[in-house]
mmCIF file of C-alpha atoms in Angstrom:
data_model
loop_
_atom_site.group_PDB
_atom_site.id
_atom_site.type_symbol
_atom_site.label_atom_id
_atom_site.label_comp_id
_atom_site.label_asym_id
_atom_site.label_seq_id
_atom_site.Cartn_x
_atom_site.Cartn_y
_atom_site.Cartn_z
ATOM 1 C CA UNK N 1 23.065 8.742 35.892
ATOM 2 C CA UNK N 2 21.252 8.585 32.276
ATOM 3 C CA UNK N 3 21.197 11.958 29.957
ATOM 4 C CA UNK N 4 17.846 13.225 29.270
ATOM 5 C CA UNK N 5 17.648 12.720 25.414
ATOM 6 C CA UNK N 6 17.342 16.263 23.532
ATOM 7 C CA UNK N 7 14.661 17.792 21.699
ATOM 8 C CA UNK N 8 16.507 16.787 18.551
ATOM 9 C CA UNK N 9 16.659 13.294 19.427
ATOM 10 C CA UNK N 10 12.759 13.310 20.367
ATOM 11 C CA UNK N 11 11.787 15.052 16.963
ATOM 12 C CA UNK N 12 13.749 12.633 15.270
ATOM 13 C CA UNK N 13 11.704 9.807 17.001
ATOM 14 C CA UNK N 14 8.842 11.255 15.904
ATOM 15 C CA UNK N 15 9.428 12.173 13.008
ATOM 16 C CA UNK N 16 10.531 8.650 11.583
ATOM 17 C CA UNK N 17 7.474 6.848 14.044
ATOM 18 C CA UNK N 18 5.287 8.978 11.626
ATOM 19 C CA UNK N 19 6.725 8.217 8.274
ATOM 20 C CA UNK N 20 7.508 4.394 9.185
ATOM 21 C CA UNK N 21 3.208 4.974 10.109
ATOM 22 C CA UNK N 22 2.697 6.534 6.858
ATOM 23 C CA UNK N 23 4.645 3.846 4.727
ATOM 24 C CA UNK N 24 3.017 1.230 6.891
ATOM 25 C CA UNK N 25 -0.463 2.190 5.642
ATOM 26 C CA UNK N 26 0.285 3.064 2.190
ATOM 27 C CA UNK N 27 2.175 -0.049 1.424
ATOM 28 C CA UNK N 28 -1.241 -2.227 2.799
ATOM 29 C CA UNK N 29 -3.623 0.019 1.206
ATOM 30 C CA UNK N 30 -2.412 -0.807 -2.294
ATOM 31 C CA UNK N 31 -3.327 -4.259 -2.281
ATOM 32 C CA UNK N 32 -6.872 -3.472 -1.399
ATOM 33 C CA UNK N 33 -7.249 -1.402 -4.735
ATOM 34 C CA UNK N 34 -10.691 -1.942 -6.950
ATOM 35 C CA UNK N 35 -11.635 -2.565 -10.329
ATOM 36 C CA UNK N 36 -8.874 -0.585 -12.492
ATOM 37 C CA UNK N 37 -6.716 -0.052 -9.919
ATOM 38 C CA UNK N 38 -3.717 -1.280 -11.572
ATOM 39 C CA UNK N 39 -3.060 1.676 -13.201
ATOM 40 C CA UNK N 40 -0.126 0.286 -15.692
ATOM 41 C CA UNK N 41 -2.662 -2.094 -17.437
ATOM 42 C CA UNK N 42 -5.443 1.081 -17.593
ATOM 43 C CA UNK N 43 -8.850 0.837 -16.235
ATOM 44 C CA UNK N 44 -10.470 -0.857 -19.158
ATOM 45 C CA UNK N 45 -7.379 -3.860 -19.895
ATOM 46 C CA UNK N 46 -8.462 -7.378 -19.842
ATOM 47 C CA UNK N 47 -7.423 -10.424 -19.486
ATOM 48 C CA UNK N 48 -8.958 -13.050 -22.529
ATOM 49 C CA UNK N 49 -8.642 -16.827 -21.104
ATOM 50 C CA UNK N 50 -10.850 -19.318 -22.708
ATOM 51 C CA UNK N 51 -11.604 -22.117 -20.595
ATOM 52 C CA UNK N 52 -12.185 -25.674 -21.836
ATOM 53 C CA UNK N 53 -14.216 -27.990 -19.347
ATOM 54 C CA UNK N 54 -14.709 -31.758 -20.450
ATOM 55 C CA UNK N 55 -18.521 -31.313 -19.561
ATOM 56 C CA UNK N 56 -20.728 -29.378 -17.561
ATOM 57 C CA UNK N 57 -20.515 -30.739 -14.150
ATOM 58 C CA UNK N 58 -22.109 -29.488 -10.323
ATOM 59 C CA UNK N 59 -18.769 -30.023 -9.241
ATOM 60 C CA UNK N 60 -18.122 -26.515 -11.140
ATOM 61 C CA UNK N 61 -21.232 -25.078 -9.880
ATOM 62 C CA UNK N 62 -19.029 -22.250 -7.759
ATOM 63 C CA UNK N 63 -17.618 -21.512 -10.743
ATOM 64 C CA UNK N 64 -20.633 -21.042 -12.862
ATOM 65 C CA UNK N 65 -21.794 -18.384 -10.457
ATOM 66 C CA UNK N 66 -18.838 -16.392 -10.516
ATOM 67 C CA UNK N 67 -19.397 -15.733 -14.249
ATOM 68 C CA UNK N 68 -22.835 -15.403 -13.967
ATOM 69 C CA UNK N 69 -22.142 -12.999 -10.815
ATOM 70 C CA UNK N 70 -19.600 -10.983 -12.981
ATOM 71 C CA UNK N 71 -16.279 -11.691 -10.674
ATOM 72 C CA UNK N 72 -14.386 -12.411 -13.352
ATOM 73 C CA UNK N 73 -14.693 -9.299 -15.187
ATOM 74 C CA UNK N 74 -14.323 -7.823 -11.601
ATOM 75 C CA UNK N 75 -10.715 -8.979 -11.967
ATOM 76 C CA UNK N 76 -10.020 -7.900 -15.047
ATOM 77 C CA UNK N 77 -10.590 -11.272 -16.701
ATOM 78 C CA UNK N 78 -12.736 -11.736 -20.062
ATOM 79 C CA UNK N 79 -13.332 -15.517 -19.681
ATOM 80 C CA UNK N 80 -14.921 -17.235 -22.616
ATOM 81 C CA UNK N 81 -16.194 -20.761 -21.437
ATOM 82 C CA UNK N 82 -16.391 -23.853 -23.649
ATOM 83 C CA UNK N 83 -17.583 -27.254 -22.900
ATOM 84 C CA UNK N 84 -15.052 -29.849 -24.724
ATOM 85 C CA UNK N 85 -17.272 -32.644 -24.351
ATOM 86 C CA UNK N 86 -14.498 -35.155 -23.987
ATOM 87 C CA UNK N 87 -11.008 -34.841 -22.543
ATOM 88 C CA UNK N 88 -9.522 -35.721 -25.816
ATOM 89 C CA UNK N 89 -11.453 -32.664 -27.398
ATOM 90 C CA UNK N 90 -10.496 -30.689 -24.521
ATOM 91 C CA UNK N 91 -6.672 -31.208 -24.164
ATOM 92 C CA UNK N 92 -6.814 -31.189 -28.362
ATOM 93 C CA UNK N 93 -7.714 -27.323 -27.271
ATOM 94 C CA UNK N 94 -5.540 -26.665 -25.007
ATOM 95 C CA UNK N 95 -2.730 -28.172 -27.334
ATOM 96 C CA UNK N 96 -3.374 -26.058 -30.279
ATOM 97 C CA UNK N 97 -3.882 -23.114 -28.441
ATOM 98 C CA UNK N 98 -7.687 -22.774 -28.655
ATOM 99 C CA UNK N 99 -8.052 -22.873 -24.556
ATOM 100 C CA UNK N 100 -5.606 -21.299 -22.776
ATOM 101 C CA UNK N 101 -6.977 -23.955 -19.263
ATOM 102 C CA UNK N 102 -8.598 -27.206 -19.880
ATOM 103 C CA UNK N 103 -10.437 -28.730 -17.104
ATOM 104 C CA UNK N 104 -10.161 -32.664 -17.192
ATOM 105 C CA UNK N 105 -8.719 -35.565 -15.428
ATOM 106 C CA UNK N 106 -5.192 -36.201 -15.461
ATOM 107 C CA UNK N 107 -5.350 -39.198 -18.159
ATOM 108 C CA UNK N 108 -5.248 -37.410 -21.251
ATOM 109 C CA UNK N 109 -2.106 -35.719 -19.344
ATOM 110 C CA UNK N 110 -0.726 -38.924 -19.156
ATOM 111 C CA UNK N 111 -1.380 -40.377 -22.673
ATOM 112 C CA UNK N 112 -0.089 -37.029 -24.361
ATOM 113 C CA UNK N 113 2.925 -37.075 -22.271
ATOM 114 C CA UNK N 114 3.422 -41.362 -23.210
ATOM 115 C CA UNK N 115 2.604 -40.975 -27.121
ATOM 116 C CA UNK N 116 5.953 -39.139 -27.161
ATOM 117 C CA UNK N 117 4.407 -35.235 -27.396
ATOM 118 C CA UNK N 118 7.473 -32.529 -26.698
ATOM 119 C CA UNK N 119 5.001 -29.603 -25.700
ATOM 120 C CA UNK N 120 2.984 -31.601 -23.241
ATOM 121 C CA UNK N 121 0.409 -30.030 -20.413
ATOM 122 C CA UNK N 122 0.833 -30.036 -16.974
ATOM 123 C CA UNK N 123 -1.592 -30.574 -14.387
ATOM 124 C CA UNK N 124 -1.424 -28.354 -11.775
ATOM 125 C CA UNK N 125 -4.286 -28.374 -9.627
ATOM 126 C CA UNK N 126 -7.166 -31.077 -8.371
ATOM 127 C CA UNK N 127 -10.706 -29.110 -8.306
ATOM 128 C CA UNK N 128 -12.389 -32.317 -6.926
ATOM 129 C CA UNK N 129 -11.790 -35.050 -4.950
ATOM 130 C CA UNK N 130 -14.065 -37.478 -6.133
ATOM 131 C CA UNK N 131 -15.182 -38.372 -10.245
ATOM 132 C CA UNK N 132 -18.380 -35.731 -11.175
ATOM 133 C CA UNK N 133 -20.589 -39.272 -11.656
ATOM 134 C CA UNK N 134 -23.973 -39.800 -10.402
ATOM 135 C CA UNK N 135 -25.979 -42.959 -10.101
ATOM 136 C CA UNK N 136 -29.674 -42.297 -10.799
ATOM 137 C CA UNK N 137 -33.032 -44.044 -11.439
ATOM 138 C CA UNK N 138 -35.934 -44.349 -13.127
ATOM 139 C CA UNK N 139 -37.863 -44.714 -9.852
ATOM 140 C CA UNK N 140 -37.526 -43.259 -6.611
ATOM 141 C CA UNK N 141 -35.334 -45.955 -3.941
ATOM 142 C CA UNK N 142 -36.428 -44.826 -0.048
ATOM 143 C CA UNK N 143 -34.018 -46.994 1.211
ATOM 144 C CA UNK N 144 -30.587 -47.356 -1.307
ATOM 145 C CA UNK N 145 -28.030 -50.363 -0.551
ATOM 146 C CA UNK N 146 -25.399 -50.839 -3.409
ATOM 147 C CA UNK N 147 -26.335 -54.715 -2.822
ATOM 148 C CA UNK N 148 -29.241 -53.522 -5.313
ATOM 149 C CA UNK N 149 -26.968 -52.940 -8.070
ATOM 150 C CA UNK N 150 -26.333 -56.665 -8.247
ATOM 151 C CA UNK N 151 -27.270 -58.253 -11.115
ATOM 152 C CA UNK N 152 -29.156 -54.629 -12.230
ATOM 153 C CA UNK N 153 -27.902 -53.011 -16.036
ATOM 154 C CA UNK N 154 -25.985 -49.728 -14.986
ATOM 155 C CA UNK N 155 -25.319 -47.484 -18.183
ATOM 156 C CA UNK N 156 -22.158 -45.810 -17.829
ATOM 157 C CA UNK N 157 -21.051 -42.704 -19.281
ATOM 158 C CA UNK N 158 -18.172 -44.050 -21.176
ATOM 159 C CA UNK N 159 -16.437 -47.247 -21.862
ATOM 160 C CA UNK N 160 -14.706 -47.911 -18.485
ATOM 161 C CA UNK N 161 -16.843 -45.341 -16.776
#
């Protein structure tokens, strides 16, 4: 036959069911603190980044309304935006410490790293999957085919663009 357990025992239970409770919802409430609520950086710390982006581009558009929405600064981050115009002038930024993040393709990556540079970049993320290029006209096309850019003059960006 099984012992009833003792008061002590079910006191003890309950006792530690309520503090394992009580840890359990401090511990996920202090992720879900506001602005300031890291309280070793103080309530008015920021973060300065300057970001470098080879042009203006829709492909950024998200991004462009979270400044203009104030999320950074939400976070805690003063970000000071630049536009490079050209990934040479860009990564030229980022190398002499004038960006902190440069947003450009992975070539100038590659041709730093090749012409022999020790403190090279590294890419670390892809923010689109496709080049920010459009093809546009002079006139409005109902019906496009890509068959119509035969023969046609296309003005490209850049050399090899």
């Amino acid at each position: 036959m099984k012992e009833k357990p003792t008061k002590t025992v079910h006191l003890f239970k309950k006792s530690a069911g309520l503090l394992l409770a009580v840890l359990l919802v401090f511990g996920s409430l202090t992720g879900c603190g506001g602005k300031g609520a890291d309280s070793s950086k103080g309530a008015s710390s920021t973060t300065k980044v300057t970001l470098n982006e080879v042009a203006h581009s829709i492909f950024y558009a998200p991004m462009y309304v979270a400044i203009e929405e104030g999320y950074f600064e939400e976070e805690g981050i003063e970000l000071t935006l630049v536009t490079g115009f050209g990934a040479d002038k860009t990564m030229t930024a980022v190398l002499t410490d004038e960006a902190d993040i440069g947003f450009m393709g992975s070539e100038s990556t590659i041709y730093t790293y090749a012409g022999g540079t020790q403190d090279y970049v590294v890419n670390f993320a892809q923010l689109t999957q496709r080049a920010g290029n459009f093809l546009v006209s002079r006139n409005p096309i109902d019906d496009f085919s890509w068959d119509m850019l035969i023969g046609a003059d296309v003005l490209g960006g850049r050399a090899g663009g």
